[in-house]
Amino acid sequence: MPHKKIAMEHDKNIALVAHDNKKGDLVEWAKYNRVLLAHHRLYATGTTGEILERELDLSINKLQSGPLGGDQQIGAKIAENGIDFLIFFWDPLEPQPHDPDVKALLRLAVVWNIPIACNRASADFMISSPLMDGEYDRLVPDYNLYRTRKIAEGDSGGQGTPEDSLKS
């Protein structure tokens, strides 16, 4: 599949997300990196956004809480090229009622080739990268071929039907 370039500006759109047991880690990390974060546009889900805004004294674009649709809001922004970088401190040891939303968010970040930091070490490496403070062309598969493909009548897009799987 051919690729296209999507330009990231000098000031990035950064989404900050954390599960309840990881909010303290994200806030501590963000306070340590406040100077680096200050010139970027910051987005966060629910309570995380409230805490970050108070602790950092920076403007945060606050979305819904994750379980109330915030993860999906960030995913939609990724698909619309409104988020350049996702910092998501998720809790691998605690099941979440909105696990499908979490998986969908991570999937969209991969589909649209968005850098993802899921823990402090990866966030440290990414935020301190020289690429964070400059323009960058992100390569993304050109999905226009997928969007404009011809689908024959009765074709389910290659997925088949449950009945088809019984025929093999």
PDB file of C-alpha atoms in Angstrom:
ATOM      1  CA  MET A   1       0.000   0.000   0.000  1.00  0.00           C
ATOM      2  CA  PRO A   2       1.439   3.407  -0.905  1.00  0.00           C
ATOM      3  CA  HIS A   3       2.024   5.927   1.857  1.00  0.00           C
ATOM      4  CA  LYS A   4       1.321   9.607   2.235  1.00  0.00           C
ATOM      5  CA  LYS A   5       2.980  12.173   4.467  1.00  0.00           C
ATOM      6  CA  ILE A   6       1.085  13.991   7.180  1.00  0.00           C
ATOM      7  CA  ALA A   7       2.948  16.990   8.520  1.00  0.00           C
ATOM      8  CA  MET A   8       3.270  17.424  12.266  1.00  0.00           C
ATOM      9  CA  GLU A   9       3.892  21.007  13.305  1.00  0.00           C
ATOM     10  CA  HIS A  10       6.533  22.179  15.742  1.00  0.00           C
ATOM     11  CA  ASP A  11       3.879  22.359  18.480  1.00  0.00           C
ATOM     12  CA  LYS A  12       2.287  18.930  18.729  1.00  0.00           C
ATOM     13  CA  ASN A  13      -1.208  17.890  19.807  1.00  0.00           C
ATOM     14  CA  ILE A  14      -0.522  15.532  22.706  1.00  0.00           C
ATOM     15  CA  ALA A  15      -3.156  13.326  24.329  1.00  0.00           C
ATOM     16  CA  LEU A  16      -2.545  12.422  27.977  1.00  0.00           C
ATOM     17  CA  VAL A  17      -4.535   9.467  29.315  1.00  0.00           C
ATOM     18  CA  ALA A  18      -4.143   7.388  32.491  1.00  0.00           C
ATOM     19  CA  HIS A  19      -6.096   4.684  34.223  1.00  0.00           C
ATOM     20  CA  ASP A  20      -6.934   5.315  37.872  1.00  0.00           C
ATOM     21  CA  ASN A  21      -3.968   3.367  39.277  1.00  0.00           C
ATOM     22  CA  LYS A  22      -1.604   5.198  36.888  1.00  0.00           C
ATOM     23  CA  LYS A  23      -2.813   8.791  37.276  1.00  0.00           C
ATOM     24  CA  GLY A  24      -0.194   9.515  39.949  1.00  0.00           C
ATOM     25  CA  ASP A  25       2.573   8.227  37.664  1.00  0.00           C
ATOM     26  CA  LEU A  26       1.360  10.376  34.766  1.00  0.00           C
ATOM     27  CA  VAL A  27       1.033  13.493  36.921  1.00  0.00           C
ATOM     28  CA  GLU A  28       4.527  12.975  38.365  1.00  0.00           C
ATOM     29  CA  TRP A  29       5.933  12.464  34.858  1.00  0.00           C
ATOM     30  CA  ALA A  30       4.098  15.526  33.494  1.00  0.00           C
ATOM     31  CA  LYS A  31       5.309  17.733  36.354  1.00  0.00           C
ATOM     32  CA  TYR A  32       8.887  16.629  35.682  1.00  0.00           C
ATOM     33  CA  ASN A  33       8.422  17.400  31.961  1.00  0.00           C
ATOM     34  CA  ARG A  34       6.258  20.510  32.366  1.00  0.00           C
ATOM     35  CA  VAL A  35       8.688  22.781  30.487  1.00  0.00           C
ATOM     36  CA  LEU A  36       8.796  20.372  27.543  1.00  0.00           C
ATOM     37  CA  LEU A  37       4.991  20.022  27.501  1.00  0.00           C
ATOM     38  CA  ALA A  38       4.201  23.731  27.932  1.00  0.00           C
ATOM     39  CA  HIS A  39       4.388  24.792  24.277  1.00  0.00           C
ATOM     40  CA  HIS A  40       2.368  21.847  22.956  1.00  0.00           C
ATOM     41  CA  ARG A  41      -1.440  21.612  22.805  1.00  0.00           C
ATOM     42  CA  LEU A  42      -2.538  19.152  25.480  1.00  0.00           C
ATOM     43  CA  TYR A  43      -5.643  16.980  25.550  1.00  0.00           C
ATOM     44  CA  ALA A  44      -6.722  14.660  28.341  1.00  0.00           C
ATOM     45  CA  THR A  45      -9.632  12.520  29.377  1.00  0.00           C
ATOM     46  CA  GLY A  46     -11.878  13.352  32.336  1.00  0.00           C
ATOM     47  CA  THR A  47     -10.339  13.350  35.777  1.00  0.00           C
ATOM     48  CA  THR A  48      -6.825  13.094  34.354  1.00  0.00           C
ATOM     49  CA  GLY A  49      -7.318  16.433  32.621  1.00  0.00           C
ATOM     50  CA  GLU A  50      -8.642  18.086  35.769  1.00  0.00           C
ATOM     51  CA  ILE A  51      -5.698  16.877  37.834  1.00  0.00           C
ATOM     52  CA  LEU A  52      -3.108  17.807  35.192  1.00  0.00           C
ATOM     53  CA  GLU A  53      -4.526  21.292  34.698  1.00  0.00           C
ATOM     54  CA  ARG A  54      -4.435  21.933  38.447  1.00  0.00           C
ATOM     55  CA  GLU A  55      -0.972  20.433  39.034  1.00  0.00           C
ATOM     56  CA  LEU A  56       0.764  21.854  35.938  1.00  0.00           C
ATOM     57  CA  ASP A  57      -1.015  25.204  35.776  1.00  0.00           C
ATOM     58  CA  LEU A  58      -1.325  24.659  32.014  1.00  0.00           C
ATOM     59  CA  SER A  59      -4.380  24.747  29.787  1.00  0.00           C
ATOM     60  CA  ILE A  60      -5.660  21.235  29.072  1.00  0.00           C
ATOM     61  CA  ASN A  61      -8.371  20.466  26.520  1.00  0.00           C
ATOM     62  CA  LYS A  62     -10.516  18.174  28.652  1.00  0.00           C
ATOM     63  CA  LEU A  63     -12.646  15.451  27.096  1.00  0.00           C
ATOM     64  CA  GLN A  64     -15.024  12.941  28.661  1.00  0.00           C
ATOM     65  CA  SER A  65     -13.806  10.401  31.178  1.00  0.00           C
ATOM     66  CA  GLY A  66     -12.460   7.279  29.449  1.00  0.00           C
ATOM     67  CA  PRO A  67     -15.373   4.983  30.369  1.00  0.00           C
ATOM     68  CA  LEU A  68     -17.839   7.708  29.304  1.00  0.00           C
ATOM     69  CA  GLY A  69     -16.389   8.016  25.801  1.00  0.00           C
ATOM     70  CA  GLY A  70     -13.161   9.982  26.302  1.00  0.00           C
ATOM     71  CA  ASP A  71     -10.987   7.225  24.826  1.00  0.00           C
ATOM     72  CA  GLN A  72     -13.254   7.189  21.773  1.00  0.00           C
ATOM     73  CA  GLN A  73     -13.065  10.987  21.508  1.00  0.00           C
ATOM     74  CA  ILE A  74      -9.280  10.796  21.414  1.00  0.00           C
ATOM     75  CA  GLY A  75      -9.474   7.967  18.885  1.00  0.00           C
ATOM     76  CA  ALA A  76     -11.693  10.122  16.666  1.00  0.00           C
ATOM     77  CA  LYS A  77      -9.210  13.004  16.936  1.00  0.00           C
ATOM     78  CA  ILE A  78      -6.407  10.629  15.905  1.00  0.00           C
ATOM     79  CA  ALA A  79      -8.394   9.505  12.839  1.00  0.00           C
ATOM     80  CA  GLU A  80      -8.993  13.179  11.932  1.00  0.00           C
ATOM     81  CA  ASN A  81      -5.279  14.071  12.373  1.00  0.00           C
ATOM     82  CA  GLY A  82      -6.039  16.101  15.492  1.00  0.00           C
ATOM     83  CA  ILE A  83      -3.687  14.170  17.795  1.00  0.00           C
ATOM     84  CA  ASP A  84       0.006  13.734  17.011  1.00  0.00           C
ATOM     85  CA  PHE A  85       1.235  11.844  20.053  1.00  0.00           C
ATOM     86  CA  LEU A  86      -0.465   9.626  22.641  1.00  0.00           C
ATOM     87  CA  ILE A  87       0.817   9.218  26.179  1.00  0.00           C
ATOM     88  CA  PHE A  88      -1.353   6.536  27.731  1.00  0.00           C
ATOM     89  CA  PHE A  89      -0.328   5.135  31.101  1.00  0.00           C
ATOM     90  CA  TRP A  90      -2.638   2.140  31.241  1.00  0.00           C
ATOM     91  CA  ASP A  91      -2.814  -0.419  33.990  1.00  0.00           C
ATOM     92  CA  PRO A  92      -1.910  -3.900  32.688  1.00  0.00           C
ATOM     93  CA  LEU A  93      -2.854  -5.556  35.997  1.00  0.00           C
ATOM     94  CA  GLU A  94      -6.351  -4.160  36.444  1.00  0.00           C
ATOM     95  CA  PRO A  95      -9.262  -5.096  34.177  1.00  0.00           C
ATOM     96  CA  GLN A  96     -11.144  -2.060  32.903  1.00  0.00           C
ATOM     97  CA  PRO A  97     -14.882  -1.949  32.192  1.00  0.00           C
ATOM     98  CA  HIS A  98     -14.071  -0.139  28.955  1.00  0.00           C
ATOM     99  CA  ASP A  99     -11.301  -2.498  27.740  1.00  0.00           C
ATOM    100  CA  PRO A 100     -12.757  -2.585  24.189  1.00  0.00           C
ATOM    101  CA  ASP A 101     -12.446   1.229  24.032  1.00  0.00           C
ATOM    102  CA  VAL A 102      -8.849   1.040  25.265  1.00  0.00           C
ATOM    103  CA  LYS A 103      -7.993  -1.549  22.617  1.00  0.00           C
ATOM    104  CA  ALA A 104      -9.714   0.545  19.945  1.00  0.00           C
ATOM    105  CA  LEU A 105      -7.736   3.647  20.964  1.00  0.00           C
ATOM    106  CA  LEU A 106      -4.411   1.811  20.804  1.00  0.00           C
ATOM    107  CA  ARG A 107      -5.416   0.257  17.478  1.00  0.00           C
ATOM    108  CA  LEU A 108      -6.215   3.668  15.955  1.00  0.00           C
ATOM    109  CA  ALA A 109      -2.885   5.041  17.117  1.00  0.00           C
ATOM    110  CA  VAL A 110      -1.177   2.204  15.244  1.00  0.00           C
ATOM    111  CA  VAL A 111      -3.413   2.529  12.149  1.00  0.00           C
ATOM    112  CA  TRP A 112      -2.552   6.245  11.879  1.00  0.00           C
ATOM    113  CA  ASN A 113       1.120   5.825  12.897  1.00  0.00           C
ATOM    114  CA  ILE A 114       0.874   7.966  16.023  1.00  0.00           C
ATOM    115  CA  PRO A 115       3.737   7.627  18.525  1.00  0.00           C
ATOM    116  CA  ILE A 116       2.461   5.905  21.684  1.00  0.00           C
ATOM    117  CA  ALA A 117       4.092   5.975  25.105  1.00  0.00           C
ATOM    118  CA  CYS A 118       2.517   3.489  27.499  1.00  0.00           C
ATOM    119  CA  ASN A 119       4.877   3.880  30.439  1.00  0.00           C
ATOM    120  CA  ARG A 120       7.271   6.379  31.937  1.00  0.00           C
ATOM    121  CA  ALA A 121      10.384   5.025  30.187  1.00  0.00           C
ATOM    122  CA  SER A 122       8.856   5.221  26.709  1.00  0.00           C
ATOM    123  CA  ALA A 123       7.374   8.647  27.493  1.00  0.00           C
ATOM    124  CA  ASP A 124      10.808   9.887  28.667  1.00  0.00           C
ATOM    125  CA  PHE A 125      12.500   8.706  25.485  1.00  0.00           C
ATOM    126  CA  MET A 126       9.842  10.212  23.232  1.00  0.00           C
ATOM    127  CA  ILE A 127       9.392  13.586  24.925  1.00  0.00           C
ATOM    128  CA  SER A 128      13.157  14.142  24.926  1.00  0.00           C
ATOM    129  CA  SER A 129      13.550  13.190  21.251  1.00  0.00           C
ATOM    130  CA  PRO A 130      14.746  15.999  18.992  1.00  0.00           C
ATOM    131  CA  LEU A 131      11.769  15.138  16.752  1.00  0.00           C
ATOM    132  CA  MET A 132       9.376  16.472  19.418  1.00  0.00           C
ATOM    133  CA  ASP A 133      10.516  20.061  18.942  1.00  0.00           C
ATOM    134  CA  GLY A 134      10.488  20.272  15.191  1.00  0.00           C
ATOM    135  CA  GLU A 135       8.317  19.627  12.213  1.00  0.00           C
ATOM    136  CA  TYR A 136       7.981  15.992  11.238  1.00  0.00           C
ATOM    137  CA  ASP A 137       6.375  14.179   8.328  1.00  0.00           C
ATOM    138  CA  ARG A 138       4.520  11.134   9.601  1.00  0.00           C
ATOM    139  CA  LEU A 139       4.123   8.362   7.024  1.00  0.00           C
ATOM    140  CA  VAL A 140       0.640   6.874   6.909  1.00  0.00           C
ATOM    141  CA  PRO A 141      -0.697   4.257   4.521  1.00  0.00           C
ATOM    142  CA  ASP A 142      -2.802   5.891   1.833  1.00  0.00           C
ATOM    143  CA  TYR A 143      -6.210   4.571   2.832  1.00  0.00           C
ATOM    144  CA  ASN A 144      -7.909   6.239  -0.145  1.00  0.00           C
ATOM    145  CA  LEU A 145      -7.480   3.017  -2.112  1.00  0.00           C
ATOM    146  CA  TYR A 146      -9.283   1.183   0.677  1.00  0.00           C
ATOM    147  CA  ARG A 147     -12.002   3.813   0.922  1.00  0.00           C
ATOM    148  CA  THR A 148     -12.691   3.858  -2.825  1.00  0.00           C
ATOM    149  CA  ARG A 149     -12.447   0.128  -3.538  1.00  0.00           C
ATOM    150  CA  LYS A 150     -15.278  -1.370  -5.531  1.00  0.00           C
ATOM    151  CA  ILE A 151     -17.409  -3.793  -3.632  1.00  0.00           C
ATOM    152  CA  ALA A 152     -19.389  -6.214  -5.749  1.00  0.00           C
ATOM    153  CA  GLU A 153     -23.037  -6.640  -4.927  1.00  0.00           C
ATOM    154  CA  GLY A 154     -23.387  -9.322  -2.284  1.00  0.00           C
ATOM    155  CA  ASP A 155     -19.702  -8.973  -1.349  1.00  0.00           C
ATOM    156  CA  SER A 156     -19.120  -8.370   2.335  1.00  0.00           C
ATOM    157  CA  GLY A 157     -15.714  -6.796   1.770  1.00  0.00           C
ATOM    158  CA  GLY A 158     -13.796 -10.052   2.013  1.00  0.00           C
ATOM    159  CA  GLN A 159     -15.120 -10.811   5.471  1.00  0.00           C
ATOM    160  CA  GLY A 160     -17.673 -13.355   4.399  1.00  0.00           C
ATOM    161  CA  THR A 161     -20.629 -14.331   6.507  1.00  0.00           C
ATOM    162  CA  PRO A 162     -20.745 -16.652   9.502  1.00  0.00           C
ATOM    163  CA  GLU A 163     -22.365 -19.199   7.203  1.00  0.00           C
ATOM    164  CA  ASP A 164     -19.362 -19.026   4.825  1.00  0.00           C
ATOM    165  CA  SER A 165     -17.013 -20.143   7.602  1.00  0.00           C
ATOM    166  CA  LEU A 166     -19.103 -23.268   8.089  1.00  0.00           C
ATOM    167  CA  LYS A 167     -18.680 -24.214   4.420  1.00  0.00           C
ATOM    168  CA  SER A 168     -14.903 -24.779   4.675  1.00  0.00           C
TER     169      SER A 168
END
